[in-house]
Coordinates of C-alpha atoms in Angstrom, one line a residue:
M1 CA -16.6 0.4 -8.9
Q2 CA -16.9 -1.1 -5.4
G3 CA -17.7 2.3 -3.7
T4 CA -15.4 4.7 -2.2
P5 CA -12.3 3.1 -0.5
D6 CA -11.2 4.3 2.9
I7 CA -8.0 6.3 2.3
Q8 CA -6.0 7.7 5.3
G9 CA -2.5 8.9 5.6
R10 CA 0.0 10.7 7.7
V11 CA 3.0 12.9 7.1
W12 CA 6.0 13.1 9.3
R13 CA 8.4 16.0 9.1
H14 CA 11.7 15.7 11.1
G15 CA 10.2 12.7 13.0
K16 CA 7.0 14.6 14.1
P17 CA 3.6 13.7 12.9
Q18 CA 1.7 16.5 10.9
E19 CA -2.0 17.0 10.4
D20 CA -1.8 18.3 6.8
F21 CA -2.2 15.0 4.8
T22 CA -4.2 15.1 1.5
F23 CA -4.0 12.3 -1.0
D24 CA -3.3 14.6 -4.0
D25 CA -0.2 16.0 -2.3
I26 CA 1.7 12.8 -1.7
S27 CA 4.2 13.4 -4.4
G28 CA 4.9 17.0 -3.1
Y29 CA 5.4 15.6 0.4
L30 CA 7.9 13.1 -0.9
R31 CA 10.1 15.9 -2.4
E32 CA 10.4 17.6 1.0
P33 CA 13.6 16.7 2.9
D34 CA 13.4 14.6 6.1
T35 CA 9.7 13.7 5.4
L36 CA 8.0 10.3 5.6
V37 CA 4.6 9.7 4.1
W38 CA 2.3 6.7 5.0
V39 CA -0.8 5.9 3.0
D40 CA -3.3 3.4 4.2
L41 CA -5.8 2.3 1.5
C42 CA -8.5 0.0 3.1
A43 CA -10.4 -2.1 0.5
P44 CA -9.0 -0.1 -2.5
D45 CA -10.6 -0.4 -5.8
H46 CA -8.8 -0.4 -9.2
D47 CA -9.3 3.3 -9.5
A48 CA -7.8 4.2 -6.1
L49 CA -4.7 2.1 -6.8
C50 CA -4.3 3.7 -10.2
D51 CA -4.6 7.1 -8.6
L52 CA -1.9 6.2 -6.1
A53 CA 0.4 4.9 -8.8
A54 CA -0.1 8.1 -10.9
E55 CA 0.6 10.2 -7.8
L56 CA 3.8 8.3 -7.0
G57 CA 4.9 7.7 -10.6
L58 CA 4.7 3.9 -10.2
N59 CA 4.8 1.5 -13.1
T60 CA 1.2 0.8 -14.2
W61 CA 2.1 -2.9 -14.8
A62 CA 3.0 -3.2 -11.1
V63 CA -0.5 -2.0 -10.1
E64 CA -2.0 -4.5 -12.5
D65 CA 0.0 -7.3 -10.9
A66 CA -1.2 -6.3 -7.5
L67 CA -4.7 -6.6 -8.6
A68 CA -4.4 -9.9 -10.6
A69 CA -5.8 -13.1 -9.1
A70 CA -3.1 -15.5 -7.9
E71 CA -0.2 -13.3 -8.7
R72 CA 3.1 -14.6 -7.4
V73 CA 4.9 -13.0 -4.4
K74 CA 7.7 -10.9 -5.8
A75 CA 9.7 -7.7 -5.6
T76 CA 10.3 -5.8 -8.8
A77 CA 13.0 -3.0 -9.0
Y78 CA 12.1 0.0 -11.0
E79 CA 14.3 3.1 -11.6
T80 CA 12.6 5.1 -8.9
H81 CA 11.2 2.4 -6.5
T82 CA 10.9 -1.2 -5.6
F83 CA 7.4 -2.7 -5.8
F84 CA 6.6 -5.6 -3.4
T85 CA 3.7 -7.8 -3.9
V86 CA 2.9 -10.1 -1.0
Y87 CA -0.1 -12.0 0.4
A88 CA -1.8 -10.7 3.6
V89 CA -2.5 -13.3 6.3
R90 CA -4.4 -13.3 9.4
V91 CA -4.4 -15.7 12.3
A92 CA -7.7 -17.4 12.7
A93 CA -9.0 -17.6 16.2
K94 CA -8.8 -21.0 17.9
G95 CA -12.2 -22.7 17.3
A96 CA -13.8 -25.3 19.6
D97 CA -12.9 -28.2 17.4
E98 CA -9.4 -27.0 16.2
P99 CA -6.5 -28.1 18.2
R100 CA -4.2 -25.2 17.1
R101 CA -4.3 -21.8 15.5
T102 CA -4.3 -21.5 11.7
L103 CA -3.5 -18.9 9.1
S104 CA -5.9 -17.9 6.5
M105 CA -5.3 -15.8 3.4
P106 CA -8.2 -13.4 2.8
G107 CA -7.6 -13.1 -0.9
F108 CA -5.9 -9.7 -1.1
R109 CA -2.3 -8.5 -1.3
P110 CA -0.9 -5.3 0.1
S111 CA 1.9 -3.8 -1.9
C112 CA 4.6 -1.6 -0.4
F113 CA 6.3 1.2 -2.2
P114 CA 9.6 2.0 -0.4
A115 CA 11.6 4.9 -1.8
D116 CA 15.3 4.3 -2.8

């Protein structure tokens, strides 16, 4: 394990941010009407992603795909959610010898879990 990942989140009810976010209650928040949940995992390890998948009832193969090296960009529809796997990019700062800005791929892929 890489150490403890930084896990933060926020719950909005009726369009207003709340202060009561806890990771283990995500599935409960999602059952509430007019509620939005955002989870931000910074440098998640395999265990953190598996915990999130279990909390959300995600397909375990989708999580494995998100962790696999050189996995292709895709969207996979499941019965309860659509799982997007995409590459993150960042704009590299203009260097002294570089005539223009360039994009770099830092080697990780965030995956989004929109509800139906």
